């Protein structure tokens, strides 16, 4: 009898809104100024900074990063999810 276990790792990126705010404040910019410079709406930036925006387009965070002279990775935290599946061969 053989028993096979498969383990799969999925990686998700989560945006740290506080890092967006810190980078913005380092430039001495308001949310309005960042919105004007980046083309991202004030509402979206505010939601990202508060952590209330759950789905953020990669292009949105990329535009914010470019405008704030940061790498996208600066704003990201990685979450790993482990999914285990067990397959039994020839019982």
mmCIF file with all atom_site columns, C-alpha atoms in Angstrom:
data_model
loop_
_atom_site.group_PDB
_atom_site.id
_atom_site.type_symbol
_atom_site.label_atom_id
_atom_site.label_alt_id
_atom_site.label_comp_id
_atom_site.label_asym_id
_atom_site.label_entity_id
_atom_site.label_seq_id
_atom_site.pdbx_PDB_ins_code
_atom_site.Cartn_x
_atom_site.Cartn_y
_atom_site.Cartn_z
_atom_site.occupancy
_atom_site.B_iso_or_equiv
_atom_site.pdbx_formal_charge
_atom_site.auth_seq_id
_atom_site.auth_comp_id
_atom_site.auth_asym_id
_atom_site.auth_atom_id
_atom_site.pdbx_PDB_model_num
ATOM 1  C CA . UNK A 1 1  ? 0.000   0.000  0.000   1.00 0.00 ? 1  UNK A CA 1
ATOM 2  C CA . UNK A 1 2  ? 1.275   3.454  -0.891  1.00 0.00 ? 2  UNK A CA 1
ATOM 3  C CA . UNK A 1 3  ? 0.176   6.705  0.654   1.00 0.00 ? 3  UNK A CA 1
ATOM 4  C CA . UNK A 1 4  ? 0.978   9.988  -1.039  1.00 0.00 ? 4  UNK A CA 1
ATOM 5  C CA . UNK A 1 5  ? 0.633   13.379 0.595   1.00 0.00 ? 5  UNK A CA 1
ATOM 6  C CA . UNK A 1 6  ? 0.700   16.516 -1.500  1.00 0.00 ? 6  UNK A CA 1
ATOM 7  C CA . UNK A 1 7  ? 1.325   19.871 0.064   1.00 0.00 ? 7  UNK A CA 1
ATOM 8  C CA . UNK A 1 8  ? 0.627   23.013 -1.880  1.00 0.00 ? 8  UNK A CA 1
ATOM 9  C CA . UNK A 1 9  ? 1.652   26.521 -0.870  1.00 0.00 ? 9  UNK A CA 1
ATOM 10 C CA . UNK A 1 10 ? -0.292  29.478 -2.140  1.00 0.00 ? 10 UNK A CA 1
ATOM 11 C CA . UNK A 1 11 ? 1.068   32.967 -1.729  1.00 0.00 ? 11 UNK A CA 1
ATOM 12 C CA . UNK A 1 12 ? -1.046  36.047 -1.511  1.00 0.00 ? 12 UNK A CA 1
ATOM 13 C CA . UNK A 1 13 ? 0.158   39.604 -1.275  1.00 0.00 ? 13 UNK A CA 1
ATOM 14 C CA . UNK A 1 14 ? -1.517  41.916 1.138   1.00 0.00 ? 14 UNK A CA 1
ATOM 15 C CA . UNK A 1 15 ? -0.981  45.670 1.032   1.00 0.00 ? 15 UNK A CA 1
ATOM 16 C CA . UNK A 1 16 ? 0.128   47.343 4.247   1.00 0.00 ? 16 UNK A CA 1
ATOM 17 C CA . UNK A 1 17 ? -1.854  50.582 4.236   1.00 0.00 ? 17 UNK A CA 1
ATOM 18 C CA . UNK A 1 18 ? 0.248   52.067 7.020   1.00 0.00 ? 18 UNK A CA 1
ATOM 19 C CA . UNK A 1 19 ? 3.313   51.855 4.774   1.00 0.00 ? 19 UNK A CA 1
ATOM 20 C CA . UNK A 1 20 ? 1.431   53.767 2.086   1.00 0.00 ? 20 UNK A CA 1
ATOM 21 C CA . UNK A 1 21 ? 0.600   56.443 4.630   1.00 0.00 ? 21 UNK A CA 1
ATOM 22 C CA . UNK A 1 22 ? 4.173   56.610 5.941   1.00 0.00 ? 22 UNK A CA 1
ATOM 23 C CA . UNK A 1 23 ? 5.614   56.961 2.426   1.00 0.00 ? 23 UNK A CA 1
ATOM 24 C CA . UNK A 1 24 ? 3.066   59.676 1.650   1.00 0.00 ? 24 UNK A CA 1
ATOM 25 C CA . UNK A 1 25 ? 3.814   61.598 4.850   1.00 0.00 ? 25 UNK A CA 1
ATOM 26 C CA . UNK A 1 26 ? 7.582   61.321 4.213   1.00 0.00 ? 26 UNK A CA 1
ATOM 27 C CA . UNK A 1 27 ? 6.956   63.357 1.058   1.00 0.00 ? 27 UNK A CA 1
ATOM 28 C CA . UNK A 1 28 ? 4.820   65.761 3.104   1.00 0.00 ? 28 UNK A CA 1
ATOM 29 C CA . UNK A 1 29 ? 1.840   65.038 0.837   1.00 0.00 ? 29 UNK A CA 1
ATOM 30 C CA . UNK A 1 30 ? -1.839  64.937 1.633   1.00 0.00 ? 30 UNK A CA 1
ATOM 31 C CA . UNK A 1 31 ? -4.065  62.185 0.293   1.00 0.00 ? 31 UNK A CA 1
ATOM 32 C CA . UNK A 1 32 ? -5.340  64.738 -2.219  1.00 0.00 ? 32 UNK A CA 1
ATOM 33 C CA . UNK A 1 33 ? -1.797  65.450 -3.452  1.00 0.00 ? 33 UNK A CA 1
ATOM 34 C CA . UNK A 1 34 ? -1.023  61.722 -3.823  1.00 0.00 ? 34 UNK A CA 1
ATOM 35 C CA . UNK A 1 35 ? -4.303  61.259 -5.692  1.00 0.00 ? 35 UNK A CA 1
ATOM 36 C CA . UNK A 1 36 ? -3.473  64.093 -8.085  1.00 0.00 ? 36 UNK A CA 1
ATOM 37 C CA . UNK A 1 37 ? 0.056   62.831 -8.686  1.00 0.00 ? 37 UNK A CA 1
ATOM 38 C CA . UNK A 1 38 ? -0.819  59.142 -9.049  1.00 0.00 ? 38 UNK A CA 1
ATOM 39 C CA . UNK A 1 39 ? -4.196  59.253 -10.760 1.00 0.00 ? 39 UNK A CA 1
ATOM 40 C CA . UNK A 1 40 ? -5.663  57.030 -8.021  1.00 0.00 ? 40 UNK A CA 1
ATOM 41 C CA . UNK A 1 41 ? -8.798  58.410 -6.369  1.00 0.00 ? 41 UNK A CA 1
ATOM 42 C CA . UNK A 1 42 ? -8.695  59.973 -2.891  1.00 0.00 ? 42 UNK A CA 1
ATOM 43 C CA . UNK A 1 43 ? -11.325 57.474 -1.778  1.00 0.00 ? 43 UNK A CA 1
ATOM 44 C CA . UNK A 1 44 ? -9.224  54.487 -2.848  1.00 0.00 ? 44 UNK A CA 1
ATOM 45 C CA . UNK A 1 45 ? -6.049  55.837 -1.215  1.00 0.00 ? 45 UNK A CA 1
ATOM 46 C CA . UNK A 1 46 ? -7.936  56.545 2.018   1.00 0.00 ? 46 UNK A CA 1
ATOM 47 C CA . UNK A 1 47 ? -9.415  53.045 2.041   1.00 0.00 ? 47 UNK A CA 1
ATOM 48 C CA . UNK A 1 48 ? -5.983  51.494 1.414   1.00 0.00 ? 48 UNK A CA 1
ATOM 49 C CA . UNK A 1 49 ? -4.411  53.519 4.239   1.00 0.00 ? 49 UNK A CA 1
ATOM 50 C CA . UNK A 1 50 ? -7.212  52.586 6.665   1.00 0.00 ? 50 UNK A CA 1
ATOM 51 C CA . UNK A 1 51 ? -7.004  48.935 5.639   1.00 0.00 ? 51 UNK A CA 1
ATOM 52 C CA . UNK A 1 52 ? -10.660 48.841 4.669   1.00 0.00 ? 52 UNK A CA 1
ATOM 53 C CA . UNK A 1 53 ? -10.037 48.152 0.977   1.00 0.00 ? 53 UNK A CA 1
ATOM 54 C CA . UNK A 1 54 ? -9.764  44.401 0.557   1.00 0.00 ? 54 UNK A CA 1
ATOM 55 C CA . UNK A 1 55 ? -9.279  44.098 -3.194  1.00 0.00 ? 55 UNK A CA 1
ATOM 56 C CA . UNK A 1 56 ? -6.624  46.283 -4.730  1.00 0.00 ? 56 UNK A CA 1
ATOM 57 C CA . UNK A 1 57 ? -5.673  46.038 -8.370  1.00 0.00 ? 57 UNK A CA 1
ATOM 58 C CA . UNK A 1 58 ? -1.962  45.397 -8.933  1.00 0.00 ? 58 UNK A CA 1
ATOM 59 C CA . UNK A 1 59 ? -1.908  48.382 -11.304 1.00 0.00 ? 59 UNK A CA 1
ATOM 60 C CA . UNK A 1 60 ? -3.260  50.629 -8.520  1.00 0.00 ? 60 UNK A CA 1
ATOM 61 C CA . UNK A 1 61 ? -0.565  49.767 -6.005  1.00 0.00 ? 61 UNK A CA 1
ATOM 62 C CA . UNK A 1 62 ? 2.043   49.921 -8.757  1.00 0.00 ? 62 UNK A CA 1
ATOM 63 C CA . UNK A 1 63 ? 0.971   53.465 -9.657  1.00 0.00 ? 63 UNK A CA 1
ATOM 64 C CA . UNK A 1 64 ? 1.073   54.503 -5.994  1.00 0.00 ? 64 UNK A CA 1
ATOM 65 C CA . UNK A 1 65 ? 4.529   52.928 -5.605  1.00 0.00 ? 65 UNK A CA 1
ATOM 66 C CA . UNK A 1 66 ? 5.900   54.687 -8.685  1.00 0.00 ? 66 UNK A CA 1
ATOM 67 C CA . UNK A 1 67 ? 4.514   58.030 -7.527  1.00 0.00 ? 67 UNK A CA 1
ATOM 68 C CA . UNK A 1 68 ? 6.006   57.586 -4.038  1.00 0.00 ? 68 UNK A CA 1
ATOM 69 C CA . UNK A 1 69 ? 9.379   56.395 -5.440  1.00 0.00 ? 69 UNK A CA 1
ATOM 70 C CA . UNK A 1 70 ? 9.088   52.988 -3.779  1.00 0.00 ? 70 UNK A CA 1
ATOM 71 C CA . UNK A 1 71 ? 9.136   49.405 -4.977  1.00 0.00 ? 71 UNK A CA 1
ATOM 72 C CA . UNK A 1 72 ? 5.778   47.616 -4.901  1.00 0.00 ? 72 UNK A CA 1
ATOM 73 C CA . UNK A 1 73 ? 7.315   45.074 -2.504  1.00 0.00 ? 73 UNK A CA 1
ATOM 74 C CA . UNK A 1 74 ? 7.782   47.842 0.070   1.00 0.00 ? 74 UNK A CA 1
ATOM 75 C CA . UNK A 1 75 ? 4.008   47.974 0.508   1.00 0.00 ? 75 UNK A CA 1
ATOM 76 C CA . UNK A 1 76 ? 3.396   44.210 0.454   1.00 0.00 ? 76 UNK A CA 1
ATOM 77 C CA . UNK A 1 77 ? 3.260   41.622 3.149   1.00 0.00 ? 77 UNK A CA 1
ATOM 78 C CA . UNK A 1 78 ? 3.174   37.984 2.185   1.00 0.00 ? 78 UNK A CA 1
ATOM 79 C CA . UNK A 1 79 ? 0.611   35.561 3.495   1.00 0.00 ? 79 UNK A CA 1
ATOM 80 C CA . UNK A 1 80 ? 1.197   31.875 2.904   1.00 0.00 ? 80 UNK A CA 1
ATOM 81 C CA . UNK A 1 81 ? -1.651  29.455 2.903   1.00 0.00 ? 81 UNK A CA 1
ATOM 82 C CA . UNK A 1 82 ? -0.939  25.762 3.143   1.00 0.00 ? 82 UNK A CA 1
ATOM 83 C CA . UNK A 1 83 ? -3.362  23.334 1.583   1.00 0.00 ? 83 UNK A CA 1
ATOM 84 C CA . UNK A 1 84 ? -2.853  19.660 2.214   1.00 0.00 ? 84 UNK A CA 1
ATOM 85 C CA . UNK A 1 85 ? -4.359  16.920 0.127   1.00 0.00 ? 85 UNK A CA 1
ATOM 86 C CA . UNK A 1 86 ? -3.994  13.237 0.774   1.00 0.00 ? 86 UNK A CA 1
ATOM 87 C CA . UNK A 1 87 ? -4.219  10.717 -2.010  1.00 0.00 ? 87 UNK A CA 1
ATOM 88 C CA . UNK A 1 88 ? -4.270  7.025  -1.266  1.00 0.00 ? 88 UNK A CA 1
ATOM 89 C CA . UNK A 1 89 ? -3.133  4.658  -4.002  1.00 0.00 ? 89 UNK A CA 1
ATOM 90 C CA . UNK A 1 90 ? -3.895  0.969  -4.106  1.00 0.00 ? 90 UNK A CA 1
ATOM 91 C CA . UNK A 1 91 ? -5.744  0.321  -0.862  1.00 0.00 ? 91 UNK A CA 1
#
